[in-house]
Each structure stands twice: as C-alpha cells, then as structure tokens.
PDB file of C-alpha atoms in Angstrom:
ATOM      1  CA  MET X 260      51.402 154.149 171.810  1.00 43.00           C
ATOM      2  CA  MET X 261      54.311 152.703 173.774  1.00 45.00           C
ATOM      3  CA  GLY X 262      54.071 149.272 172.280  1.00 47.00           C
ATOM      4  CA  GLY X 263      57.018 146.964 172.300  1.00 47.00           C
ATOM      5  CA  GLY X 264      59.678 147.361 169.720  1.00 45.00           C
ATOM      6  CA  SER X 265      62.097 145.019 168.179  1.00 43.00           C
ATOM      7  CA  ASN X 266      65.598 145.044 169.520  1.00 42.00           C
ATOM      8  CA  HIS X 267      66.895 145.956 166.077  1.00 42.00           C
ATOM      9  CA  VAL X 268      68.845 149.169 166.645  1.00 40.00           C
ATOM     10  CA  SER X 269      70.493 151.185 163.931  1.00 39.00           C
ATOM     11  CA  SER X 270      74.221 151.476 164.316  1.00 36.00           C
ATOM     12  CA  SER X 271      74.334 155.179 163.595  1.00 38.00           C
ATOM     13  CA  SER X 272      72.839 157.998 165.580  1.00 39.00           C
ATOM     14  CA  ASN X 273      69.812 159.799 164.191  1.00 39.00           C
ATOM     15  CA  ARG X 274      70.814 162.912 162.231  1.00 38.00           C
ATOM     16  CA  ARG X 275      67.535 164.661 163.017  1.00 38.00           C
ATOM     17  CA  SER X 276      68.257 164.470 166.745  1.00 37.00           C
ATOM     18  CA  GLU X 277      70.446 167.563 166.597  1.00 37.00           C
ATOM     19  CA  ARG X 278      68.926 170.795 167.860  1.00 39.00           C
ATOM     20  CA  SER X 279      69.154 172.409 164.443  1.00 37.00           C
ATOM     21  CA  CYS X 280      66.861 169.748 162.890  1.00 48.00           C
ATOM     22  CA  GLY X 281      68.790 169.747 159.642  1.00 42.00           C
ATOM     23  CA  ARG X 282      68.609 172.970 157.627  1.00 39.00           C
ATOM     24  CA  ARG X 283      66.480 175.022 160.034  1.00 39.00           C
ATOM     25  CA  THR X 284      66.992 176.462 163.486  1.00 40.00           C
ATOM     26  CA  VAL X 285      64.354 175.659 166.068  1.00 39.00           C
ATOM     27  CA  ARG X 286      62.781 178.227 168.367  1.00 41.00           C
ATOM     28  CA  SER X 287      61.660 175.971 171.209  1.00 41.00           C
ATOM     29  CA  ASN X 288      62.915 172.780 172.810  1.00 38.00           C
ATOM     30  CA  ASP X 289      59.982 170.585 171.776  1.00 46.00           C
ATOM     31  CA  GLU X 290      60.047 171.238 168.030  1.00 45.00           C
ATOM     32  CA  CYS X 291      62.403 168.319 167.347  1.00 58.00           C
ATOM     33  CA  LEU X 292      64.226 165.566 169.148  1.00 60.00           C
ATOM     34  CA  PRO X 293      66.928 166.869 171.491  1.00 56.00           C
ATOM     35  CA  ASP X 294      70.485 165.617 171.134  1.00 58.00           C
ATOM     36  CA  LYS X 295      70.394 163.683 174.421  1.00 59.00           C
ATOM     37  CA  TYR X 296      67.714 162.647 176.877  1.00 61.00           C
ATOM     38  CA  GLY X 297      67.377 162.077 180.607  1.00 63.00           C
ATOM     39  CA  CYS X 298      69.436 158.899 180.511  1.00 68.00           C
ATOM     40  CA  GLY X 299      72.291 160.718 178.731  1.00 67.00           C
ATOM     41  CA  SER X 300      72.008 158.566 175.605  1.00 68.00           C
ATOM     42  CA  ARG X 301      71.293 159.662 172.070  1.00 72.00           C
ATOM     43  CA  SER X 302      68.082 158.542 170.408  1.00 70.00           C
ATOM     44  CA  VAL X 303      68.290 155.588 168.039  1.00 70.00           C
ATOM     45  CA  LEU X 304      66.079 154.487 165.189  1.00 70.00           C
ATOM     46  CA  LYS X 305      64.093 151.303 165.846  1.00 71.00           C
ATOM     47  CA  TRP X 306      61.207 149.527 164.167  1.00 76.00           C
ATOM     48  CA  SER X 307      57.998 148.471 165.852  1.00 74.00           C
ATOM     49  CA  GLY X 308      57.358 144.781 166.310  1.00 72.00           C
ATOM     50  CA  MET X 309      53.748 145.208 167.476  1.00 73.00           C
ATOM     51  CA  GLU X 310      50.828 143.933 165.414  1.00 79.00           C
ATOM     52  CA  ALA X 311      49.196 147.376 165.461  1.00 77.00           C
ATOM     53  CA  ASN X 312      52.229 149.050 163.842  1.00 73.00           C
ATOM     54  CA  PRO X 313      54.394 146.365 162.240  1.00 78.00           C
ATOM     55  CA  GLY X 314      57.679 147.712 160.926  1.00 78.00           C
ATOM     56  CA  ARG X 315      56.772 151.335 161.711  1.00 79.00           C
ATOM     57  CA  PRO X 316      59.960 153.293 162.525  1.00 78.00           C
ATOM     58  CA  PHE X 317      60.302 155.212 165.781  1.00 75.00           C
ATOM     59  CA  TYR X 318      62.962 157.018 167.756  1.00 73.00           C
ATOM     60  CA  GLY X 319      63.675 155.479 171.107  1.00 74.00           C
ATOM     61  CA  CYS X 320      66.063 155.285 173.994  1.00 74.00           C
ATOM     62  CA  PRO X 321      68.769 152.636 173.479  1.00 70.00           C
ATOM     63  CA  THR X 322      67.497 150.984 176.680  1.00 68.00           C
ATOM     64  CA  TYR X 323      63.898 150.727 175.388  1.00 63.00           C
ATOM     65  CA  ASN X 324      62.623 147.170 175.870  1.00 62.00           C
ATOM     66  CA  LEU X 325      65.744 146.171 177.834  1.00 61.00           C
ATOM     67  CA  GLN X 326      64.283 146.504 181.360  1.00 60.00           C
ATOM     68  CA  SER X 327      64.603 142.751 181.776  1.00 56.00           C
ATOM     69  CA  VAL X 328      68.403 143.031 181.739  1.00 54.00           C
ATOM     70  CA  GLY X 329      68.422 145.822 184.335  1.00 59.00           C
ATOM     71  CA  LYS X 330      68.584 148.826 182.006  1.00 60.00           C
ATOM     72  CA  ARG X 331      66.426 151.802 182.970  1.00 61.00           C
ATOM     73  CA  TRP X 332      64.299 153.314 180.169  1.00 61.00           C
ATOM     74  CA  CYS X 333      64.147 157.155 180.142  1.00 68.00           C
ATOM     75  CA  GLY X 334      60.763 157.290 178.377  1.00 63.00           C
ATOM     76  CA  LEU X 335      61.891 158.403 174.940  1.00 71.00           C
ATOM     77  CA  PHE X 336      59.469 157.147 172.301  1.00 69.00           C
ATOM     78  CA  MET X 337      58.413 159.082 169.213  1.00 71.00           C
ATOM     79  CA  TRP X 338      57.134 157.877 165.854  1.00 73.00           C
ATOM     80  CA  VAL X 339      59.335 159.005 162.958  1.00 74.00           C
ATOM     81  CA  ASP X 340      56.389 160.217 160.862  1.00 78.00           C
ATOM     82  CA  LYS X 341      55.201 162.436 163.744  1.00 74.00           C
ATOM     83  CA  VAL X 342      58.626 164.103 163.946  1.00 67.00           C
ATOM     84  CA  LEU X 343      58.687 164.629 160.171  1.00 64.00           C
ATOM     85  CA  ASP X 344      55.136 166.058 160.212  1.00 63.00           C
ATOM     86  CA  GLU X 345      56.160 168.546 162.933  1.00 63.00           C
ATOM     87  CA  GLU X 346      59.204 169.558 160.893  1.00 61.00           C
ATOM     88  CA  GLU X 347      57.052 170.153 157.789  1.00 63.00           C
ATOM     89  CA  VAL X 348      54.678 172.364 159.802  1.00 61.00           C
ATOM     90  CA  ASN X 349      57.606 174.265 161.321  1.00 63.00           C
ATOM     91  CA  ASP X 350      59.225 174.683 157.895  1.00 66.00           C
ATOM     92  CA  ARG X 351      55.921 176.062 156.566  1.00 66.00           C
ATOM     93  CA  ASP X 352      55.742 178.459 159.541  1.00 66.00           C
ATOM     94  CA  ASN X 353      59.319 179.594 158.885  1.00 70.00           C
ATOM     95  CA  ARG X 354      58.563 180.119 155.191  1.00 73.00           C
ATOM     96  CA  GLY X 355      55.470 182.102 156.178  1.00 71.00           C
ATOM     97  CA  PHE X 356      57.559 184.295 158.465  1.00 74.00           C
ATOM     98  CA  GLU X 357      60.175 184.828 155.739  1.00 78.00           C
ATOM     99  CA  LEU X 358      57.429 185.627 153.228  1.00 81.00           C
ATOM    100  CA  GLU X 359      55.870 188.147 155.608  1.00 81.00           C
ATOM    101  CA  GLU X 360      59.272 189.751 156.201  1.00 83.00           C
ATOM    102  CA  TRP X 361      59.814 189.934 152.430  1.00 84.00           C
ATOM    103  CA  ARG X 362      56.357 191.514 151.976  1.00 82.00           C
ATOM    104  CA  MET X 363      57.134 194.143 154.607  1.00 84.00           C
ATOM    105  CA  LYS X 364      60.435 195.022 152.899  1.00 85.00           C
ATOM    106  CA  LEU X 365      58.691 195.180 149.529  1.00 85.00           C
ATOM    107  CA  ALA X 366      55.940 197.428 150.938  1.00 84.00           C
ATOM    108  CA  TRP X 367      58.598 199.723 152.409  1.00 87.00           C
ATOM    109  CA  MET X 368      60.436 199.862 149.069  1.00 87.00           C
ATOM    110  CA  ILE X 369      57.196 200.631 147.206  1.00 88.00           C
ATOM    111  CA  GLY X 370      56.387 203.408 149.680  1.00 87.00           C
ATOM    112  CA  SER X 371      59.886 204.804 149.274  1.00 88.00           C
ATOM    113  CA  LEU X 372      59.592 204.739 145.480  1.00 91.00           C
ATOM    114  CA  GLU X 373      56.153 206.391 145.600  1.00 91.00           C
ATOM    115  CA  SER X 374      57.498 209.244 147.712  1.00 91.00           C
ATOM    116  CA  GLU X 375      60.475 209.623 145.358  1.00 94.00           C
ATOM    117  CA  ILE X 376      58.058 209.819 142.410  1.00 95.00           C
ATOM    118  CA  LYS X 377      56.111 212.595 144.192  1.00 94.00           C
ATOM    119  CA  VAL X 378      59.339 214.542 144.753  1.00 95.00           C
ATOM    120  CA  LEU X 379      60.345 214.102 141.107  1.00 96.00           C
ATOM    121  CA  LYS X 380      56.898 215.245 139.909  1.00 96.00           C
ATOM    122  CA  LEU X 381      57.153 218.335 142.092  1.00 96.00           C
ATOM    123  CA  ALA X 382      60.660 219.057 140.782  1.00 96.00           C
ATOM    124  CA  PHE X 383      59.388 218.638 137.209  1.00 97.00           C
ATOM    125  CA  CYS X 384      56.574 221.108 137.853  1.00 96.00           C
ATOM    126  CA  VAL X 385      59.013 223.633 139.346  1.00 97.00           C
ATOM    127  CA  LEU X 386      61.348 223.259 136.357  1.00 97.00           C
ATOM    128  CA  LEU X 387      58.415 223.645 133.959  1.00 97.00           C
ATOM    129  CA  VAL X 388      57.369 226.873 135.666  1.00 97.00           C
ATOM    130  CA  ILE X 389      60.958 228.166 135.513  1.00 97.00           C
ATOM    131  CA  VAL X 390      61.207 227.322 131.792  1.00 97.00           C
ATOM    132  CA  LEU X 391      57.881 229.052 131.095  1.00 97.00           C
ATOM    133  CA  VAL X 392      58.991 232.145 133.022  1.00 96.00           C
ATOM    134  CA  VAL X 393      62.259 232.237 131.062  1.00 96.00           C
ATOM    135  CA  ILE X 394      60.342 231.876 127.774  1.00 96.00           C
ATOM    136  CA  VAL X 395      57.986 234.700 128.748  1.00 95.00           C
ATOM    137  CA  ILE X 396      60.948 236.912 129.676  1.00 95.00           C
ATOM    138  CA  VAL X 397      62.732 236.095 126.392  1.00 95.00           C
ATOM    139  CA  VAL X 398      59.561 236.791 124.373  1.00 94.00           C
ATOM    140  CA  CYS X 399      59.016 240.091 126.189  1.00 93.00           C
ATOM    141  CA  VAL X 400      62.631 241.156 125.568  1.00 93.00           C
ATOM    142  CA  VAL X 401      62.470 240.193 121.864  1.00 92.00           C
ATOM    143  CA  TRP X 402      59.131 241.999 121.230  1.00 89.00           C
ATOM    144  CA  LYS X 403      60.341 245.284 122.669  1.00 80.00           C
TER     145      LYS X 403
END
C-alpha cells in the first residue's frame, strides 16, 4: 500500500487535515487526519504514480519519496477515499446518536403529555361530580 507516488504536490494544505474534519467534531484522534505529524509538517495531497493505482489521490508527508535527497519520511500515507469513507461512517454514527437523543426527548415529552392528560381527566371527573352534586342540591331545594 505504500507504493511510490509522483512528486506532484498540491500547493495548498489539505482542509480535511484539521481536527474538526469539516463540519463535525471528532471524538478520537484516529477518526481523521491530524493537523501535523511526527515530522512537524502538514499533510499534502499527492497522486499515485504506481501501475496498481494510477492517479489515485492520497495524503502524504511532504517528504514522501524524497529520501534520496536526504529528507526523512515520517510514515504518513493514507488514501483519500479511505479518509472519506471513515468520515461518512462517522457522520452516520453522529446522526444515529442525534436521532437517538431526539427519540429520547420525544419519548419524555410523550410521557409528560400522557401524565398531563391523566391529571386533566381526573380534574374533569371531579368537576363533573361537583356539578352533579350542585344539580342534585338545586333540584332538592326547588322540589321542597
């Protein structure tokens, strides 16, 4: 998997290398690319020059494939599609957590409304009894 890569390096740093991974916050260090690696450099986007993966994009250390000029490689190598797949799974997990939290709140609200309905039914019954008692008293007073 650590095949050679072309020396074509993008001029800008990878936006997905930040700890926040775009619009979501990560819970562990290995859910996305960290901002910097062991060599202190930021990851850069490169494209594979190997026959097995021609033109396939990957994130790598800026010193990847430069050992011949005395640069030490820190070992950073990750296919872009693997990082994106992990982010999709993590986004799905986050949505699942948010959905479960929403379900719990909804269940609590339903329980609260059900208990309020029981109280209102009881109050209605009490009022009905009071009205009937008043009617009976009025009828008894009128018939005398």
